[in-house]
Short mmCIF file of C-alpha atoms and ligand atoms in Angstrom, two decimals:
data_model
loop_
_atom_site.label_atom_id
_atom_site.label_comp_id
_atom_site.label_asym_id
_atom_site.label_seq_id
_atom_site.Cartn_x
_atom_site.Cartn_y
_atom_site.Cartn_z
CA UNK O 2 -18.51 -27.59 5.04
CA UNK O 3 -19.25 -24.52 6.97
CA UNK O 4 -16.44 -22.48 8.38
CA UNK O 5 -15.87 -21.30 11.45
CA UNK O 6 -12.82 -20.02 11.79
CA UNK O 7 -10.89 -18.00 8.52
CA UNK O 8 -6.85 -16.35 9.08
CA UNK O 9 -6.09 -14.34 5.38
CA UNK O 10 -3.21 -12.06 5.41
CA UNK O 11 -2.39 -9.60 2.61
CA UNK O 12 1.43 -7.74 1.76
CA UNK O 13 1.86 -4.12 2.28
CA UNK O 14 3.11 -2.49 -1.37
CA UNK O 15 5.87 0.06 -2.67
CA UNK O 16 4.83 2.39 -5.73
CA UNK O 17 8.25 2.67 -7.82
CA UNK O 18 6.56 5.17 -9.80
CA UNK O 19 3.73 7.57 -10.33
CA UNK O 20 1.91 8.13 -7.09
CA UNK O 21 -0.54 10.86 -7.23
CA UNK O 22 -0.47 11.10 -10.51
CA UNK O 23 -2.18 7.48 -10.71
CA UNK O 24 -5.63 9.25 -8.87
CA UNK O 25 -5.65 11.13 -12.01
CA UNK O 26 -5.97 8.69 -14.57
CA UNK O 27 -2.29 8.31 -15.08
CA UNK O 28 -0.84 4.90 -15.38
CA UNK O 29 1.82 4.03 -12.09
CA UNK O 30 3.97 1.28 -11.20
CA UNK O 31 3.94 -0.65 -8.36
CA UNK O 32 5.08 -4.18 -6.02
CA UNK O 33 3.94 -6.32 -3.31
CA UNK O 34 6.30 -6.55 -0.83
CA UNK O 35 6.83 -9.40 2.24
CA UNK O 36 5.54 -7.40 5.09
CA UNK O 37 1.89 -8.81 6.18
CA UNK O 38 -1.16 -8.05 7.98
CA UNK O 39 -3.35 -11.38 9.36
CA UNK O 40 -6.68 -11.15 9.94
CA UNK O 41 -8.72 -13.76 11.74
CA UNK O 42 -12.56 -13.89 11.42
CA UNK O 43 -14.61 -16.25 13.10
CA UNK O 44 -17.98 -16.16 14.41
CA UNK O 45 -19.37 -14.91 17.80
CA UNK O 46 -22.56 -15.41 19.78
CA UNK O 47 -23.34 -11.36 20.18
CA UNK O 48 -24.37 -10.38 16.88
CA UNK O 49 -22.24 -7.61 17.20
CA UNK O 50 -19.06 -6.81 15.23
CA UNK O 51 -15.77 -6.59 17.71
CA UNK O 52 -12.44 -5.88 16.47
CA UNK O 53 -9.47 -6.80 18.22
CA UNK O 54 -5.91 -5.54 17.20
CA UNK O 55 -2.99 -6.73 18.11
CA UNK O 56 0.11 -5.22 17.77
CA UNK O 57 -1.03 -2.00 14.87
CA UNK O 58 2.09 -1.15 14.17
CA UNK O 59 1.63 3.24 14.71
CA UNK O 60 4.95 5.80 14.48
CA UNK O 61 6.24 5.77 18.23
CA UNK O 62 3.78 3.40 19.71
CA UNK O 63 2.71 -0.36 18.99
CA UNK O 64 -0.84 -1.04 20.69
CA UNK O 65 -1.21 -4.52 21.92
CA UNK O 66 -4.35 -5.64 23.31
CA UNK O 67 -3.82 -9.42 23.71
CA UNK O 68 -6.87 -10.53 26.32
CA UNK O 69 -10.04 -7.76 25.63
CA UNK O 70 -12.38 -7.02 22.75
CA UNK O 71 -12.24 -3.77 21.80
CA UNK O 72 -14.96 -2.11 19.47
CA UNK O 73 -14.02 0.15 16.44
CA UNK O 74 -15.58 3.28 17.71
CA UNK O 75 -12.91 3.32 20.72
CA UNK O 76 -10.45 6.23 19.67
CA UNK O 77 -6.54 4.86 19.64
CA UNK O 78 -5.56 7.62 17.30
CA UNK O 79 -3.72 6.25 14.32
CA UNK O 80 -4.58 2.65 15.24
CA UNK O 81 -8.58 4.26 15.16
CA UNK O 82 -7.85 5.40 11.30
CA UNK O 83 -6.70 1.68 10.22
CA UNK O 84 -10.25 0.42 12.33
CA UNK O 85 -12.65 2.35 10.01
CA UNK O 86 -11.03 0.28 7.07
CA UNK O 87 -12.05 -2.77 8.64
CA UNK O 88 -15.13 -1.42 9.88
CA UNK O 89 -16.09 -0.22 6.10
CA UNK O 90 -14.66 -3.85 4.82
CA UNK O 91 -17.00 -6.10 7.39
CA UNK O 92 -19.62 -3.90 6.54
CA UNK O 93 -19.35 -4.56 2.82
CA UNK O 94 -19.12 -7.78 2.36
CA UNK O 95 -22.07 -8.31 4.91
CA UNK O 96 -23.57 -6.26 2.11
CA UNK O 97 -22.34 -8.56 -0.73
CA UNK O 98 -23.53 -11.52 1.15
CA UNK O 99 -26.55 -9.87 2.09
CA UNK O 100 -26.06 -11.21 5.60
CA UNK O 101 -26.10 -10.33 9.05
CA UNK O 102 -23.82 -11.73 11.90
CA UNK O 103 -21.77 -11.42 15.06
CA UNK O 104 -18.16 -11.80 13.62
CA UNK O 105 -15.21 -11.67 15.89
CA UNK O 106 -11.94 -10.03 13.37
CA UNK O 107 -8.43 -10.10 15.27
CA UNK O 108 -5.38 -8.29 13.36
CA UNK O 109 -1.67 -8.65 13.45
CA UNK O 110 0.35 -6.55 11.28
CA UNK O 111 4.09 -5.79 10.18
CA UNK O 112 3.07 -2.96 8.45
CA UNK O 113 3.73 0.27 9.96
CA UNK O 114 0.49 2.69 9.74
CA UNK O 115 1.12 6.09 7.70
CA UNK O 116 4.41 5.18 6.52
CA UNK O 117 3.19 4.67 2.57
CA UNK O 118 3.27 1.06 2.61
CA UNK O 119 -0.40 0.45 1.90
CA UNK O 120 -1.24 -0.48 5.47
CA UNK O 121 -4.31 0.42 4.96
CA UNK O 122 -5.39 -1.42 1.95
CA UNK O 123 -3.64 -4.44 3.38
CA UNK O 124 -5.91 -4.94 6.07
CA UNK O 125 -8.71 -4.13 4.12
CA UNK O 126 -8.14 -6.68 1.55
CA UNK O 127 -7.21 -9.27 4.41
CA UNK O 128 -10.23 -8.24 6.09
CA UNK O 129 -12.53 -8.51 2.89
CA UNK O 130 -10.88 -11.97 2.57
CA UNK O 131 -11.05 -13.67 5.58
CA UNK O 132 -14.87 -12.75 6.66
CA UNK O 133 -15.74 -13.52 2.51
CA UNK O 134 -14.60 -17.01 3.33
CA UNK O 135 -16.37 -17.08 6.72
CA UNK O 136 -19.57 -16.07 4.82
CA UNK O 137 -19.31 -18.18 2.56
CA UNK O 138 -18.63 -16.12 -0.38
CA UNK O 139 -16.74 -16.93 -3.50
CA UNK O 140 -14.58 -13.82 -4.55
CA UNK O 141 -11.45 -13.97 -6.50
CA UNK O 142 -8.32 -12.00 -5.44
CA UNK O 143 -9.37 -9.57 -8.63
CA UNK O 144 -12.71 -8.80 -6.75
CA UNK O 145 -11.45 -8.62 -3.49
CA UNK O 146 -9.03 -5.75 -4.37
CA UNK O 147 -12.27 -4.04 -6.26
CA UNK O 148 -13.40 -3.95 -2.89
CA UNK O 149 -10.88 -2.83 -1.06
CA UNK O 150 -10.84 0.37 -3.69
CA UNK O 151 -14.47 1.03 -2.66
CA UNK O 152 -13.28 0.65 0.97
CA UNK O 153 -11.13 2.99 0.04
CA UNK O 154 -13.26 5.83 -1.78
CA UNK O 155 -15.72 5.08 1.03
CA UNK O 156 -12.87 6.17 4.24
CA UNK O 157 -10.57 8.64 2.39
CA UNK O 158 -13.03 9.89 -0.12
CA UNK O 159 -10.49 9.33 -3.32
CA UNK O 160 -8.38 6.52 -4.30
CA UNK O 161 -6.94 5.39 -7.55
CA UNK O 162 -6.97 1.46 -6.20
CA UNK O 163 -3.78 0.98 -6.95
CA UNK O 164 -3.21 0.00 -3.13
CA UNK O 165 -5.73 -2.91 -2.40
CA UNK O 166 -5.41 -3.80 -6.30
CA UNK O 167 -1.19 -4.53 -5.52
CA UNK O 168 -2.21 -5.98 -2.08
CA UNK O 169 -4.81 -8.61 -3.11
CA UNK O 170 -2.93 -9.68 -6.29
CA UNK O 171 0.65 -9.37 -5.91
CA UNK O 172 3.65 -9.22 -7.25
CA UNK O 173 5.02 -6.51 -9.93
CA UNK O 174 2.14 -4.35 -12.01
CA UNK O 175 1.66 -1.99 -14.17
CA UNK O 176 -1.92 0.28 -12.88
CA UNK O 177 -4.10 2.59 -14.58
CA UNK O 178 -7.97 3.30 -14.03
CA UNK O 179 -8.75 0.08 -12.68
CA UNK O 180 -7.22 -1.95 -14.65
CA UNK O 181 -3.87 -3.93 -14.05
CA UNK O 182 -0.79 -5.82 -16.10
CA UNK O 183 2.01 -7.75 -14.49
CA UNK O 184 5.31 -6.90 -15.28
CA UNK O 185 7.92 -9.37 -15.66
CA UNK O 186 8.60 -10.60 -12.01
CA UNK O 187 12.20 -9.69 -10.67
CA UNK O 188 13.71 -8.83 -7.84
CA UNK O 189 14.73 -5.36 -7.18
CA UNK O 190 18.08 -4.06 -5.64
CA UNK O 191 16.14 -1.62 -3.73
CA UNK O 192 16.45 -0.47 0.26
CA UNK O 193 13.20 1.02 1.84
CA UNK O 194 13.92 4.25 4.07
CA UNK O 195 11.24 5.22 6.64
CA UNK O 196 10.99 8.44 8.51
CA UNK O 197 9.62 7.39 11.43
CA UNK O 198 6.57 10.16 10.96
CA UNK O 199 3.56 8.98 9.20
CA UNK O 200 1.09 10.94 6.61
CA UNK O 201 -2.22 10.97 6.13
CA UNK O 202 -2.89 9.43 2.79
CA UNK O 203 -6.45 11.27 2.93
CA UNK O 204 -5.30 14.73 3.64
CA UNK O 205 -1.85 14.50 1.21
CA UNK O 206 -4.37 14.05 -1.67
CA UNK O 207 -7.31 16.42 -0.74
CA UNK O 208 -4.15 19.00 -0.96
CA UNK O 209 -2.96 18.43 -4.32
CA UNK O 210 -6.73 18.51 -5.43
CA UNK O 211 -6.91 21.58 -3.84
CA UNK O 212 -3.41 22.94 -6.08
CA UNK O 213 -4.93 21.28 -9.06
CA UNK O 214 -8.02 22.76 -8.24
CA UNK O 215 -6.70 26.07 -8.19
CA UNK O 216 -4.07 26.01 -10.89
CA UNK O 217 -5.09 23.13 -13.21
CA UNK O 218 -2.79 24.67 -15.88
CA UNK O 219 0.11 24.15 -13.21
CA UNK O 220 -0.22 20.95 -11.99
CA UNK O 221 -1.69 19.10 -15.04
CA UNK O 222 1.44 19.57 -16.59
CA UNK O 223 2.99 17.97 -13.69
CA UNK O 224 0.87 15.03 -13.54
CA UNK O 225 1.26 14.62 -17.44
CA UNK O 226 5.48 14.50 -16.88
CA UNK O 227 4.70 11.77 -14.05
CA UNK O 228 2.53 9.83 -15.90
CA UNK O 229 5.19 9.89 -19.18
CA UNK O 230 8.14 9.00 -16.16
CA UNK O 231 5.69 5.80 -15.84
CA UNK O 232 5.53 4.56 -19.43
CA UNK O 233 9.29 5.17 -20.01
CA UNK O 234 10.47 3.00 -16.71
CA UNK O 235 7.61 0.53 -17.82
CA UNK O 236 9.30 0.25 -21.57
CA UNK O 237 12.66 -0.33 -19.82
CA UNK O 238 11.30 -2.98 -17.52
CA UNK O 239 9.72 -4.73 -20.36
CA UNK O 240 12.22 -4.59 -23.45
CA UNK O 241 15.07 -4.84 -21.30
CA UNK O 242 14.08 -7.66 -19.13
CA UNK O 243 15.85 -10.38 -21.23
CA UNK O 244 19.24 -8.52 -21.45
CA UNK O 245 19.10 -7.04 -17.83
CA UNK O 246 17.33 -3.91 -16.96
CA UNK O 247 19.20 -0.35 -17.30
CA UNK O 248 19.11 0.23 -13.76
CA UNK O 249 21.01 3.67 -14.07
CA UNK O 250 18.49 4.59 -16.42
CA UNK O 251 15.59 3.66 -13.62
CA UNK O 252 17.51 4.90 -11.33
CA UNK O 253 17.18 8.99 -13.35
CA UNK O 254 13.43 8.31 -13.39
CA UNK O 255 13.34 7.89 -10.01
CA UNK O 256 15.20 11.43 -9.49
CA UNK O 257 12.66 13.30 -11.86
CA UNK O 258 9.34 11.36 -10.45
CA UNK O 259 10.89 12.53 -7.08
CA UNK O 260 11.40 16.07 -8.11
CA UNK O 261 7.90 15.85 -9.51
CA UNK O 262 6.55 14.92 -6.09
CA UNK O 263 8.56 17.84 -4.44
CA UNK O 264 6.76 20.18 -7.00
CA UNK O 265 3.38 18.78 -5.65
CA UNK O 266 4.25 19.35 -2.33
CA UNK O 267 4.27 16.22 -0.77
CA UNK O 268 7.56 15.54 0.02
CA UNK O 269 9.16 16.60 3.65
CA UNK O 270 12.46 17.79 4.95
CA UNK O 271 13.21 14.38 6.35
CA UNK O 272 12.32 12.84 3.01
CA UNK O 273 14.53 14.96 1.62
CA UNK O 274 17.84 14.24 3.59
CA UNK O 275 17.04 10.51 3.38
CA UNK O 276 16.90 10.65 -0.49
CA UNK O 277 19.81 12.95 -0.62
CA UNK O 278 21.95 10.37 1.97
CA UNK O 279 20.89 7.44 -0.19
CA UNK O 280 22.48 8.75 -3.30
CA UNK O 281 25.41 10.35 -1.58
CA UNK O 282 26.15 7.11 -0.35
CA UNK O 283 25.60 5.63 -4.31
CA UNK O 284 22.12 4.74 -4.82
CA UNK O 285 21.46 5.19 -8.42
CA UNK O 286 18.23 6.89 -8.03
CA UNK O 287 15.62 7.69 -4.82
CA UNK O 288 12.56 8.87 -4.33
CA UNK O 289 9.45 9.12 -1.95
CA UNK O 290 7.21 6.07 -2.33
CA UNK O 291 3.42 6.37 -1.42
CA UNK O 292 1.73 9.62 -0.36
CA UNK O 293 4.78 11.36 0.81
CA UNK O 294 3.82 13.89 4.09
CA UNK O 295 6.61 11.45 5.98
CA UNK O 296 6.21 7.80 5.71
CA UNK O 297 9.14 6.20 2.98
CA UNK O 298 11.40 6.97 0.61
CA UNK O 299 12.70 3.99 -1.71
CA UNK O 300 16.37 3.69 -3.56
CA UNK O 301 18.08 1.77 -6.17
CA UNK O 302 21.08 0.56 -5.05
CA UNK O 303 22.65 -2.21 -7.14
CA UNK O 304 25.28 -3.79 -5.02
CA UNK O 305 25.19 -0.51 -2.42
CA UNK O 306 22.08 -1.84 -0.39
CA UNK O 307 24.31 -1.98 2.62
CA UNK O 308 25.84 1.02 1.95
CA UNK O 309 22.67 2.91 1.37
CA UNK O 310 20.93 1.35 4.61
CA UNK O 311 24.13 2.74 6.99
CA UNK O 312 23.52 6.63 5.15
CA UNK O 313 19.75 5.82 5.44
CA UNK O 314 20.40 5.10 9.14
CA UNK O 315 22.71 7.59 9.66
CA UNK O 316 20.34 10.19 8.19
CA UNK O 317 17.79 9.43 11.23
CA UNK O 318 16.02 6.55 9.21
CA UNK O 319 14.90 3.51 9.46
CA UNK O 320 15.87 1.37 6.61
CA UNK O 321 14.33 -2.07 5.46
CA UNK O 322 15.26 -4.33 2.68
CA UNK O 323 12.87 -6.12 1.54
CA UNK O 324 11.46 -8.48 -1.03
CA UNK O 325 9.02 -8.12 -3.41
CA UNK O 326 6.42 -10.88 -2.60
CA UNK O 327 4.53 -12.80 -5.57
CA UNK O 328 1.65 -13.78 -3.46
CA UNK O 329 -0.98 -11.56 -2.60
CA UNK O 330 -3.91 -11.70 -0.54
CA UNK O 331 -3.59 -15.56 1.17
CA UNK O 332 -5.67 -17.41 2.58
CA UNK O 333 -3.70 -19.10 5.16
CA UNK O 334 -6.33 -21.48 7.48
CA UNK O 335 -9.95 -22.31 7.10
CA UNK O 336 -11.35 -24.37 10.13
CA UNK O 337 -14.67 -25.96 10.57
C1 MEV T 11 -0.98 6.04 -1.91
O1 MEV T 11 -0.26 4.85 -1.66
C2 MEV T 11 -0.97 6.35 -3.37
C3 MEV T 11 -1.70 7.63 -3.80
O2 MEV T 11 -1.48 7.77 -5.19
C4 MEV T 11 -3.19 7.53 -3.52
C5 MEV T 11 -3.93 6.55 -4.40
O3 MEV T 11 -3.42 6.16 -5.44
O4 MEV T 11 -5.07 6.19 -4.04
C6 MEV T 11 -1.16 8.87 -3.11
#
């Protein structure tokens, strides 16, 4: 049969631990969560490659362009960023296919850009995935998220992969160089807190290469302590899981791999208060989730989520609780 018309859509992602850290070779923790891009691909008659967005969800600003085309190299600011992932995705799986062709790719997302959700990698992988399908090319979610990590490396220069790798296969996993385990599925008591501000992923790790860089016997030490937080909450999630998971005990990881962030500089006064009103209010830990520079903070409130939104809201944040979703990259339609 040969396609026409392909809509794949692919979950943003929390890391519960070791951000950072994980670009170095240290293991991190992370979860799909049910917040989703869509991407449509089809074909077009121009040869050309137009991308049309639809509701980017940017700090401050949502840009909606329901009726014209508009091409990548148009400059929207944030929304701009997110088009050079799609931009590097078409482009390589044209490669892939070794194929040419006028391809039409329309996004919707639910993701806000730059606030450490892996907006980024989601559209990337639901890029990769629809215009695959469209070409006719057989990937499995596995490969697709390999992709998305050298979409990645090839926009913001450095990337662990833990992003697309999350997005494309879903659920709960364990990450380290490339290589991924699923942890026993469960869901989390956990409330999402975003600043409103967003950070550039790009930037936010060019600086601590810059402190590692300069101070190697510094920050490795850090880096080591984040990547030993990791393998401790990983041992709880796994031996516990039968007998119910020490939550206060996750809960102190969170603190330290937070502190740990705060050492590397990432975190931000607004982070800050929002972890500091989520356990005032009796989260059992908090800490920044993704990049840091703005974007979200996570906490672990067992039976306090609504108590822990109100402070998060109250703190000038925006709190979400979600889900963690099972399914990764999907592909939802394929017409003829
Ligand atoms: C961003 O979500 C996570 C970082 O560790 C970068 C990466 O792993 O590529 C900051």
């Amino acid at each position: 049969m040969s396609v026409k018309k392909v809509l794949a859509s692919a979950p943003a992602k929390i890391i519960l631990f070791g951000e950072h850290s994980v670009v170095y070779g240290k293991p991190a923790i992370a979860a799909a969560i049910d917040l989703r891009t869509y991407v449509r691909a089809e074909f077009n008659d121009s040869g050309r490659i137009k991308i049309e967005a639809h509701d980017i969800r940017t700090p401050g600003l949502i840009v909606s362009f329901s009726e014209d085309s508009i091409y990548f190299e148009s400059d929207y600011g944030k929304a701009a960023e997110v088009l050079s992932y799609v931009r590097e995705a078409i482009n390589l799986v044209m490669e892939e296919a070794d194929r040419n062709a006028g391809v039409t790719v329309s996004i919707t997302s639910q993701i806000p850009v730059g606030a450490g959700l892996g907006s980024s990698a989601a559209v990337a992988v639901a890029t990769i995935g629809a215009v695959s399908r469209l070409l006719g090319l057989e990937l499995s979610n596995e490969e697709v998220g390999k992709l998305g990590h050298r979409v990645e490396l090839l926009v913001q220069g450095a990337s662990s992969g833990i992003d697309p790798t999350v997005s494309a296969i879903g659920g709960f996993i364990h990450y380290q160089k490339g290589k991924f385990d699923h942890l026993p599925f469960m869901e989390l008591p956990i409330v999402v807190g975003y600043t409103g501000s967003s950070g550039s992923t790009k930037e936010l790790v060019a600086m601590v290469r810059r402190n590692y860089e300069e101070m190697p016997d510094v920050i490795e030490p850090i880096l080591e302590s984040m990547g030993r937080v990791v393998e401790k909450a990983r041992e709880i999630i796994v031996s516990d899981y039968d007998r119910g998971v020490k939550f206060p005990l996750l809960g102190r990881l969170m603190n330290i791999n937070h502190g740990l962030l705060d050492a590397l500089g990432v975190s931000t006064k607004k982070l800050s208060e929002l972890v500091y009103a989520a356990k005032t209010a009796g989260a059992l830990g908090a800490k920044i989730t993704g990049a840091g520079g703005g974007g979200c903070m996570y906490a672990l409130a067992p039976e306090k989520q609504s108590e822990v939104a109100t402070a998060i809201t109250i703190a000038g944040g925006t709190p979400m609780i979600t889900r963690i979703s099972r399914e990764g990259l999907r592909i939802e339609e394929v017409l003829p």
